[in-house]
Coordinates of C-alpha atoms and ligand atoms in Angstrom, one line a residue:
Chain A
M1 CA 59.8 31.5 30.0
M2 CA 58.5 28.4 31.4
Q3 CA 58.1 25.7 28.7
S4 CA 57.9 22.1 28.5
Q5 CA 60.9 19.8 27.6
I6 CA 59.2 16.8 26.7
V7 CA 59.2 15.9 23.1
S8 CA 56.9 13.4 21.7
R9 CA 55.3 15.5 19.0
P10 CA 54.6 13.8 15.5
R11 CA 57.0 14.7 12.8
Y12 CA 55.2 15.9 9.6
R13 CA 56.6 15.8 5.9
D14 CA 55.7 17.2 2.8
L15 CA 53.1 15.1 1.3
A16 CA 53.7 12.8 -1.8
A17 CA 51.3 10.3 -3.4
E18 CA 51.9 6.5 -2.6
D19 CA 51.3 4.9 -5.8
T20 CA 49.0 2.1 -4.2
A21 CA 46.1 0.4 -5.8
G22 CA 43.6 1.6 -3.5
A23 CA 41.7 5.0 -3.2
H24 CA 43.4 8.1 -2.2
L25 CA 41.8 10.9 -0.2
L26 CA 43.5 14.0 0.5
I27 CA 41.9 16.7 2.9
V28 CA 43.0 20.2 2.9
E29 CA 42.4 22.8 5.5
G30 CA 41.5 25.6 3.0
D31 CA 42.4 28.7 5.1
T32 CA 45.7 27.6 5.5
L33 CA 46.4 27.3 2.0
A34 CA 49.1 29.7 1.0
A35 CA 49.9 30.8 -2.7
G36 CA 51.0 27.9 -4.9
Q37 CA 50.7 25.2 -2.4
M38 CA 47.5 23.8 -4.2
A39 CA 49.4 23.5 -7.5
A40 CA 52.5 21.7 -5.6
L41 CA 50.0 19.3 -4.3
A42 CA 48.4 18.7 -7.9
T43 CA 52.0 17.9 -9.0
A44 CA 52.7 15.5 -6.1
F45 CA 49.4 13.7 -6.7
A46 CA 49.4 13.3 -10.4
V47 CA 50.4 9.7 -10.1
V48 CA 47.2 8.7 -8.5
A49 CA 44.9 11.6 -10.0
E50 CA 42.7 8.9 -11.6
R51 CA 42.1 7.6 -8.1
L52 CA 42.0 10.5 -6.0
Q53 CA 39.8 12.7 -4.2
T54 CA 40.2 16.0 -2.6
W55 CA 38.2 17.2 0.1
L56 CA 38.6 21.3 0.6
V57 CA 37.6 22.4 4.0
S58 CA 36.4 25.9 4.2
A59 CA 38.4 26.9 1.3
P60 CA 37.9 30.1 -0.8
A61 CA 35.4 29.0 -3.6
T62 CA 38.1 29.7 -6.1
A63 CA 40.4 27.2 -4.8
L64 CA 41.6 24.6 -7.2
A65 CA 42.4 21.3 -6.3
P66 CA 43.3 17.6 -7.9
G67 CA 41.3 14.9 -8.6
R68 CA 37.4 14.7 -7.8
V69 CA 36.8 17.8 -5.5
R70 CA 34.3 17.9 -2.8
R71 CA 33.8 21.2 -0.7
L72 CA 33.1 21.2 3.0
H73 CA 32.5 23.9 5.4
T74 CA 33.7 22.6 8.7
V75 CA 35.9 19.8 9.9
E76 CA 33.2 18.6 11.9
E77 CA 31.3 18.0 8.7
A78 CA 34.7 16.4 7.2
R79 CA 34.7 14.3 10.1
T80 CA 31.2 12.8 9.9
A81 CA 31.9 12.4 6.3
L82 CA 35.0 10.4 6.8
E83 CA 33.1 8.2 9.5
H84 CA 30.3 7.5 7.1
I85 CA 32.3 7.0 3.9
E86 CA 30.4 4.9 1.4
D87 CA 31.5 1.2 1.6
G88 CA 34.2 2.0 4.2
F89 CA 38.0 2.2 3.7
G90 CA 40.1 -0.3 1.9
I91 CA 43.4 -1.7 3.3
A92 CA 45.2 -0.3 0.3
D93 CA 43.7 3.4 0.4
R94 CA 45.7 6.3 1.7
L95 CA 44.5 9.3 3.6
Y96 CA 46.6 12.7 3.3
L97 CA 46.0 15.5 5.2
Q98 CA 47.4 19.1 5.3
G99 CA 46.3 21.9 8.0
T100 CA 46.8 22.6 11.5
E101 CA 47.4 20.1 14.2
P102 CA 44.1 20.2 15.5
F103 CA 42.6 19.9 11.9
M104 CA 44.7 16.8 11.1
W105 CA 44.1 14.9 14.0
S106 CA 40.6 15.5 14.3
L107 CA 40.3 13.7 11.0
A108 CA 43.0 11.0 11.7
T109 CA 41.4 10.1 14.8
A110 CA 38.2 9.8 13.1
A111 CA 39.7 7.9 10.1
G112 CA 41.1 5.4 13.0
R113 CA 37.6 4.8 14.0
A114 CA 36.7 4.1 10.5
G115 CA 39.3 1.4 10.7
L116 CA 42.4 2.8 8.9
S117 CA 45.8 2.2 10.2
P118 CA 48.0 5.0 11.2
T119 CA 50.4 3.4 8.5
Q120 CA 47.7 4.6 5.7
I121 CA 47.7 8.2 6.9
R122 CA 50.1 11.1 5.9
M123 CA 50.2 14.6 7.3
Q124 CA 51.8 17.8 6.2
H125 CA 51.5 20.5 8.7
A126 CA 50.4 24.1 7.4
G127 CA 49.3 27.1 8.9
S128 CA 49.1 28.0 12.7
L129 CA 51.1 26.2 15.2
K130 CA 48.1 26.5 17.5
R131 CA 47.4 23.2 19.7
R132 CA 44.7 21.5 21.2
V133 CA 45.2 20.9 24.7
W134 CA 43.7 17.8 26.8
C135 CA 43.8 18.8 30.6
T136 CA 45.1 15.9 32.6
H137 CA 43.0 16.8 35.5
C138 CA 39.4 17.2 34.4
H139 CA 39.8 15.5 30.8
Q140 CA 38.4 18.5 28.8
T141 CA 39.9 19.8 25.7
T142 CA 40.7 23.4 25.0
E143 CA 41.0 24.5 21.2
N144 CA 42.8 27.1 19.4
V145 CA 45.8 27.4 22.0
T146 CA 48.6 29.5 21.3
T147 CA 50.2 30.2 24.6
N148 CA 52.7 28.4 26.7
I149 CA 50.1 28.4 29.9
A150 CA 46.3 28.0 28.9
T151 CA 43.4 28.1 30.9
C152 CA 41.3 25.0 30.7
A153 CA 38.1 25.4 29.1
G154 CA 36.8 22.7 31.5
C155 CA 37.9 23.5 34.9
A156 CA 39.6 26.9 34.5
R157 CA 43.0 25.4 35.9
A158 CA 46.2 27.4 34.6
L159 CA 47.7 24.6 32.4
L160 CA 51.2 24.2 31.2
V161 CA 50.8 23.0 27.7
R162 CA 53.5 20.1 27.5
D163 CA 55.1 18.8 24.1
H164 CA 53.9 15.4 25.3
F165 CA 51.3 14.6 22.3
S166 CA 48.8 11.9 22.7
R167 CA 47.8 10.3 19.1
R168 CA 44.9 8.8 20.4
L169 CA 43.3 12.0 21.7
G170 CA 45.1 14.1 19.0
A171 CA 45.9 16.7 21.6
F172 CA 48.6 17.8 23.7
M173 CA 48.8 17.2 27.4
G174 CA 47.9 20.2 29.7
V175 CA 49.0 20.1 33.4
M176 CA 48.4 22.4 36.5
V177 CA 51.3 24.8 36.5
D178 CA 50.8 25.9 40.2
A179 CA 50.1 22.6 41.7
E180 CA 53.2 23.2 43.9
V181 CA 52.8 26.6 44.9
P182 CA 49.0 27.5 44.1
G183 CA 48.8 31.0 42.8
E184 CA 52.2 31.1 41.3
V185 CA 51.5 31.2 37.8
P186 CA 54.5 32.0 35.6
Q187 CA 54.3 34.5 32.7
R188 CA 52.0 33.5 29.7
E189 CA 53.7 34.0 26.3
E190 CA 52.5 33.5 22.7
V191 CA 54.5 30.5 21.5
F192 CA 52.2 28.6 19.2
R193 CA 51.4 31.1 16.8
Chain B
M1 CA 67.0 -23.8 23.5
I2 CA 65.7 -21.0 25.4
G3 CA 63.7 -21.7 28.5
D4 CA 63.3 -24.8 30.3
T5 CA 62.3 -27.7 28.6
L6 CA 59.1 -30.1 28.9
E7 CA 59.0 -34.1 29.3
L8 CA 56.0 -35.0 27.0
I9 CA 54.7 -38.5 26.5
V10 CA 53.0 -39.5 22.9
V11 CA 49.0 -40.4 23.8
A12 CA 48.2 -41.1 20.3
V13 CA 49.2 -41.1 16.7
D14 CA 46.9 -41.1 14.0
D15 CA 47.4 -41.0 10.1
I16 CA 44.7 -38.5 8.8
A17 CA 45.9 -38.9 5.3
S18 CA 48.5 -40.7 3.4
S19 CA 51.5 -38.5 4.5
L20 CA 49.8 -36.7 7.5
R21 CA 50.2 -38.0 11.0
H22 CA 48.3 -36.4 13.8
V23 CA 50.1 -36.7 17.1
R24 CA 48.9 -36.0 20.6
L25 CA 51.3 -35.5 23.6
A26 CA 50.5 -34.8 27.2
A27 CA 52.9 -34.3 30.1
A28 CA 54.9 -37.2 31.0
D29 CA 54.1 -36.5 34.8
G30 CA 50.2 -36.3 33.8
G31 CA 50.2 -32.8 35.0
P32 CA 48.8 -29.4 33.1
L33 CA 51.0 -28.2 30.3
P34 CA 52.1 -24.6 29.9
P35 CA 49.1 -22.7 28.1
A36 CA 49.8 -21.7 24.6
A37 CA 47.8 -19.1 22.6
A38 CA 47.0 -19.2 18.8
G39 CA 49.9 -19.5 16.6
A40 CA 52.2 -21.0 18.8
N41 CA 54.6 -23.7 18.3
I42 CA 56.5 -26.1 20.2
Q43 CA 60.0 -27.5 19.4
L44 CA 60.5 -31.5 19.6
R45 CA 63.6 -33.3 20.0
L46 CA 63.7 -36.5 18.0
Q47 CA 66.0 -39.0 19.1
G48 CA 66.8 -41.3 16.2
A49 CA 69.1 -43.9 16.3
A50 CA 72.1 -42.2 14.6
R51 CA 71.1 -38.5 15.1
T52 CA 68.9 -35.9 16.9
W53 CA 66.6 -33.7 15.2
R54 CA 64.8 -30.6 16.6
N55 CA 61.9 -29.4 14.6
A56 CA 59.2 -26.7 15.2
Y57 CA 55.7 -27.9 15.1
S58 CA 52.7 -25.5 15.3
L59 CA 50.2 -26.6 17.9
I60 CA 46.7 -27.0 16.8
S61 CA 45.0 -27.9 20.0
P62 CA 42.6 -25.0 20.9
P63 CA 44.3 -22.3 22.5
G64 CA 44.8 -22.4 26.2
R65 CA 44.2 -26.3 26.5
R66 CA 46.6 -27.6 29.0
D67 CA 45.6 -31.6 29.1
A68 CA 47.2 -32.1 25.5
Y69 CA 49.2 -30.6 23.0
E70 CA 48.3 -31.8 19.4
I71 CA 50.4 -31.2 16.1
I72 CA 50.2 -32.7 12.6
V73 CA 53.3 -33.7 10.9
R74 CA 53.6 -34.1 7.1
R75 CA 56.3 -36.5 6.0
V76 CA 59.2 -34.8 4.0
P77 CA 61.3 -37.8 3.2
E78 CA 63.8 -36.1 0.7
S79 CA 64.6 -33.0 3.1
R80 CA 64.5 -34.1 6.4
G81 CA 64.6 -36.9 8.7
G82 CA 62.6 -35.9 11.5
S83 CA 59.3 -36.0 9.7
A84 CA 59.9 -39.6 8.8
F85 CA 61.0 -40.3 12.2
V86 CA 57.5 -39.2 13.4
H87 CA 56.0 -41.1 11.0
E88 CA 57.8 -44.5 11.2
V89 CA 59.2 -44.6 14.8
L90 CA 57.1 -42.5 17.0
K91 CA 54.4 -44.5 18.8
P92 CA 52.3 -44.1 22.0
G93 CA 54.1 -44.2 25.1
D94 CA 57.2 -42.9 23.8
R95 CA 58.7 -39.8 26.0
L96 CA 59.8 -36.8 24.1
V97 CA 61.6 -33.6 25.4
A98 CA 60.0 -30.6 24.0
S99 CA 60.6 -26.6 24.5
W100 CA 58.0 -24.6 26.0
P101 CA 55.7 -23.2 23.4
S102 CA 56.9 -20.0 21.7
N103 CA 55.0 -17.9 19.7
L104 CA 56.0 -15.6 16.6
F105 CA 52.8 -15.8 14.9
A106 CA 50.2 -14.7 17.0
P107 CA 46.9 -13.1 15.6
Q108 CA 46.9 -9.4 15.9
R109 CA 44.3 -8.4 18.4
T110 CA 43.5 -5.1 17.2
A111 CA 42.6 -6.5 13.5
R112 CA 38.9 -6.0 12.4
H113 CA 39.3 -9.0 10.1
H114 CA 41.7 -11.5 9.8
L115 CA 42.5 -12.8 6.4
M116 CA 44.6 -16.2 6.4
I117 CA 46.1 -17.8 3.4
A118 CA 47.4 -21.2 4.1
G119 CA 49.2 -23.7 1.7
G120 CA 49.6 -27.4 2.4
I121 CA 50.6 -28.0 5.9
G122 CA 50.8 -24.3 6.5
I123 CA 47.3 -24.6 7.3
T124 CA 48.5 -25.6 11.1
P125 CA 48.9 -22.6 12.8
F126 CA 45.4 -21.4 11.2
L127 CA 43.6 -24.3 13.2
S128 CA 44.3 -22.9 16.6
Y129 CA 43.5 -19.3 15.0
V130 CA 40.1 -20.3 13.8
A131 CA 39.3 -21.9 17.3
D132 CA 40.4 -18.6 18.8
F133 CA 38.3 -16.4 16.4
A134 CA 35.2 -18.4 16.8
H135 CA 35.6 -18.1 20.4
S136 CA 36.1 -14.6 20.5
G137 CA 33.8 -13.8 17.5
A138 CA 36.2 -12.0 15.3
S139 CA 35.6 -11.7 11.9
H140 CA 38.0 -14.0 9.8
A141 CA 38.5 -15.8 6.4
L142 CA 40.8 -18.8 5.5
H143 CA 41.8 -19.2 2.2
V144 CA 43.3 -22.9 1.6
C145 CA 45.5 -24.1 -1.3
C146 CA 46.0 -27.8 -1.1
R147 CA 45.9 -30.8 -3.0
E148 CA 42.4 -31.5 -4.4
S149 CA 42.2 -35.0 -2.4
E150 CA 43.0 -33.0 0.8
T151 CA 40.3 -30.5 0.8
G152 CA 38.6 -32.3 3.5
T153 CA 41.6 -33.4 5.6
F154 CA 41.3 -30.5 8.4
A155 CA 37.5 -30.5 8.6
P156 CA 37.6 -31.7 12.0
W157 CA 39.6 -28.7 13.0
L158 CA 37.6 -26.3 11.0
Q159 CA 33.8 -26.8 12.0
A160 CA 33.5 -23.5 13.5
C161 CA 35.6 -21.5 10.7
G162 CA 33.5 -18.4 9.4
E163 CA 34.3 -18.0 5.7
L164 CA 36.5 -20.8 4.3
H165 CA 37.7 -21.6 0.7
H166 CA 39.7 -24.2 -0.5
Y167 CA 41.9 -23.8 -3.8
W168 CA 44.1 -26.5 -5.9
D169 CA 45.9 -26.6 -8.9
A170 CA 43.6 -27.0 -11.7
D171 CA 41.9 -24.5 -14.1
G172 CA 39.1 -22.5 -12.2
H173 CA 40.3 -23.6 -8.8
R174 CA 43.6 -21.5 -8.4
L175 CA 43.8 -18.8 -6.1
D176 CA 43.7 -15.4 -7.7
I177 CA 46.0 -13.9 -5.1
P178 CA 46.0 -10.2 -6.4
A179 CA 42.1 -10.1 -6.9
L180 CA 41.8 -11.4 -3.2
L181 CA 44.1 -8.9 -1.6
A182 CA 42.5 -5.9 -3.5
R183 CA 39.2 -6.2 -2.0
Q184 CA 40.0 -6.3 1.7
P185 CA 38.5 -3.3 4.2
A186 CA 40.7 -1.3 6.2
G187 CA 41.8 -2.7 9.5
T188 CA 42.3 -6.2 7.8
H189 CA 45.3 -8.3 8.9
L190 CA 46.8 -10.5 6.5
Y191 CA 48.6 -14.0 7.5
V192 CA 50.3 -16.7 5.2
C193 CA 51.7 -19.7 5.9
G194 CA 53.1 -22.1 3.4
P195 CA 56.0 -22.8 1.1
A196 CA 58.3 -20.4 0.3
A197 CA 56.9 -19.5 -3.1
L198 CA 53.4 -18.9 -1.9
N199 CA 54.7 -16.8 0.9
D200 CA 56.7 -14.9 -1.2
E201 CA 54.1 -14.3 -3.7
V202 CA 51.7 -13.1 -1.2
I203 CA 53.7 -10.8 0.6
Q204 CA 54.8 -9.4 -3.0
A205 CA 51.1 -9.0 -4.1
A206 CA 50.3 -7.2 -1.0
A207 CA 53.1 -4.8 -1.2
N208 CA 52.0 -4.2 -4.7
A209 CA 48.7 -3.6 -3.8
G210 CA 49.6 -0.9 -1.4
W211 CA 48.9 -2.8 1.9
P212 CA 50.8 -1.4 4.9
A213 CA 53.7 -3.9 5.9
S214 CA 52.3 -3.6 9.5
H215 CA 49.4 -5.5 8.4
V216 CA 51.0 -8.5 6.6
H217 CA 52.3 -11.4 8.6
C218 CA 54.1 -14.8 7.5
E219 CA 55.2 -17.6 9.3
H220 CA 58.1 -19.4 7.3
F221 CA 59.0 -23.1 7.8
G222 CA 62.6 -23.8 8.4
A223 CA 62.4 -27.6 8.4
A224 CA 62.1 -27.8 4.3
L225 CA 65.0 -25.4 3.5
S226 CA 67.5 -26.2 5.8
G227 CA 69.5 -28.7 3.9
G228 CA 71.7 -28.7 0.9
T229 CA 75.2 -29.1 -0.3
P230 CA 77.6 -30.5 2.6
F231 CA 80.3 -28.1 3.7
T232 CA 82.6 -27.6 7.0
A233 CA 82.0 -25.2 9.6
F234 CA 84.6 -24.3 12.2
L235 CA 83.9 -23.4 15.6
S236 CA 86.7 -20.9 16.4
R237 CA 85.9 -20.3 20.1
S238 CA 85.4 -24.2 20.8
G239 CA 88.1 -25.1 18.3
I240 CA 85.7 -27.8 16.9
E241 CA 85.2 -28.5 13.0
V242 CA 82.3 -30.1 12.1
E243 CA 80.8 -31.5 8.7
V244 CA 77.5 -30.1 7.9
G245 CA 75.5 -32.9 6.0
E246 CA 73.2 -32.6 3.2
S247 CA 70.0 -33.2 4.9
E248 CA 71.0 -31.3 8.3
S249 CA 71.0 -27.7 9.3
L250 CA 74.3 -26.1 10.4
L251 CA 72.4 -25.5 13.8
E252 CA 71.9 -29.1 13.8
A253 CA 75.2 -29.9 12.9
I254 CA 76.5 -27.3 15.7
E255 CA 74.1 -29.1 18.3
R256 CA 75.4 -32.6 17.2
V257 CA 79.0 -31.8 18.3
G258 CA 77.7 -30.4 21.7
A259 CA 78.6 -26.8 21.2
A260 CA 76.2 -24.2 22.8
A261 CA 74.0 -22.3 20.0
P262 CA 71.2 -20.2 21.0
C263 CA 67.8 -21.0 19.0
L264 CA 64.1 -20.2 19.1
C265 CA 61.9 -20.6 16.0
R266 CA 64.6 -22.6 14.1
G267 CA 63.1 -21.0 10.8
G268 CA 65.4 -18.2 10.1
A269 CA 62.7 -15.4 11.5
C270 CA 63.1 -14.6 15.2
G271 CA 66.8 -13.9 15.1
V272 CA 68.1 -15.6 18.3
C273 CA 70.6 -17.8 16.4
V274 CA 72.5 -15.1 14.9
T275 CA 76.1 -15.9 14.6
R276 CA 79.3 -13.9 13.3
V277 CA 80.9 -15.4 10.2
L278 CA 84.7 -14.9 10.4
E279 CA 85.6 -16.5 7.3
G280 CA 84.0 -18.0 4.1
E281 CA 80.7 -17.1 2.6
P282 CA 77.2 -17.6 3.5
E283 CA 74.4 -18.6 1.7
H284 CA 71.4 -16.6 3.5
R285 CA 68.1 -18.3 3.5
D286 CA 66.6 -16.7 6.5
H287 CA 63.9 -13.8 6.6
Y288 CA 65.8 -11.9 9.5
L289 CA 68.7 -10.0 8.1
G290 CA 68.5 -7.0 6.2
A291 CA 69.7 -6.5 2.7
A292 CA 72.8 -5.0 4.0
E293 CA 73.6 -7.4 6.8
R294 CA 73.3 -10.1 4.0
E295 CA 75.8 -8.3 1.8
G296 CA 78.0 -7.5 4.4
G297 CA 78.4 -11.4 5.0
E298 CA 79.5 -11.1 8.5
L299 CA 76.3 -12.8 10.1
I300 CA 74.5 -16.0 9.5
M301 CA 71.4 -17.6 10.9
P302 CA 72.7 -20.9 11.3
C303 CA 69.1 -22.5 11.7
V304 CA 68.5 -22.2 7.9
S305 CA 71.4 -20.5 6.3
R306 CA 74.4 -22.4 4.9
A307 CA 77.6 -21.9 3.0
R308 CA 78.3 -20.9 -0.6
S309 CA 82.3 -21.6 0.2
T310 CA 83.3 -25.2 1.3
R311 CA 84.2 -23.8 4.6
L312 CA 82.7 -21.4 7.1
V313 CA 84.5 -20.2 10.3
L314 CA 81.9 -19.1 12.9
D315 CA 82.5 -17.1 16.0
L316 CA 81.0 -20.1 18.2
Ligands
FES1 S1 66.4 -19.5 15.5 FE1 65.0 -18.2 14.9 S2 66.4 -17.2 13.3 FE2 67.4 -19.2 14.0

């Protein structure tokens, strides 16, 4: 199977609240929640519970969460809310994200536009390994990619999904797989389930 | 010294306060000087009758200016002779050898807001910052801690300063550091330059509040803290033994006997002067070595650090 050898992927670790004086915002991708995960988060964030807001995105109505809870339907809605957060972010604030990479990076890049430094953002991967892929030829992104080779949503080229990750775009690079020998596309396999 | 040296000539000296002297320097050959960015400093070689000092001073001339470098020197009689030399001896027409400008304290270009805290003469790097920000339109605020009588001293360089506050040591006029640091927006970069106690307090307060370390910047003065109890240093490679006097740094003593010692900031910040200790116990005063390296006792930054033992053997 043909797979990229470049490794520039961000590393994710279990979320733990940092006891800073600022506000703490936890955003969880609801449909990736496994049993017991919310309880684990509630424990991990107990120290900052008073200064914590949790945004649940597309979570079942029954899901509980620590801190002041806000429910949002889609990641777009969460992104807009982040960009228009009242009074903006403070330098001692922290943003914690949990979910799939496309989810987390949509929000991390929006938070960056709102002024948050990458050093104020923590991420824990949960759910599918699906990727957002950025086509290096037409610069369009293709969502929900689970295979080593994907068809670009913009230009329909067959793209090899590399492990080269752009923090600015929040996406993996996709490069034309049959550039040398047109038409010679290796077998497609589901690798990012 | 790293890089080439510059030949400068003193164009003017002016006392702007009882212990503050403004010095204007131009290239001795009348040509343009190397450009320097905000926060840069130069190292001057001050040739006294009995000894030579090498002191680093922040350039306060507007960034990019090539016709002259301007510095402000505070007289610190008890701890170091270089500043006394500038105040007593230096006069227009004198020639000086200087390093090229170096910059270990440049403003962060990605900042959304620049928050500066200055203590005393630590305001000097910020005078060029303010000129830079006024030019670029960057959002900034300068908080100055100084003597009450000196609140107006730097006014000529602060005409274009955005938010400006002065504090002094009297009830109702002291800077509340935690309160100031608590209310800053994301994307702010914090810069502090002043006496060690102020620097430490600000850095600690920022850490306590949860500022990311990447957004906190500090310029230390080496000048005021490199003296102390005399001791002996033995330079094992060159076989020279040198007495380090109470008003000179170990680095200066090494330079005095002509041994080659690299250096850049002369303030314990850049790491260029790092030297191996073969014997003896260093007294660390730098901001470069990590805790483990300090405890290991095998490395020393001779520009600011001294000895706890009466003798140090160095791999120089
Ligand atoms: S010269 Fe920079 S640390 Fe000594």
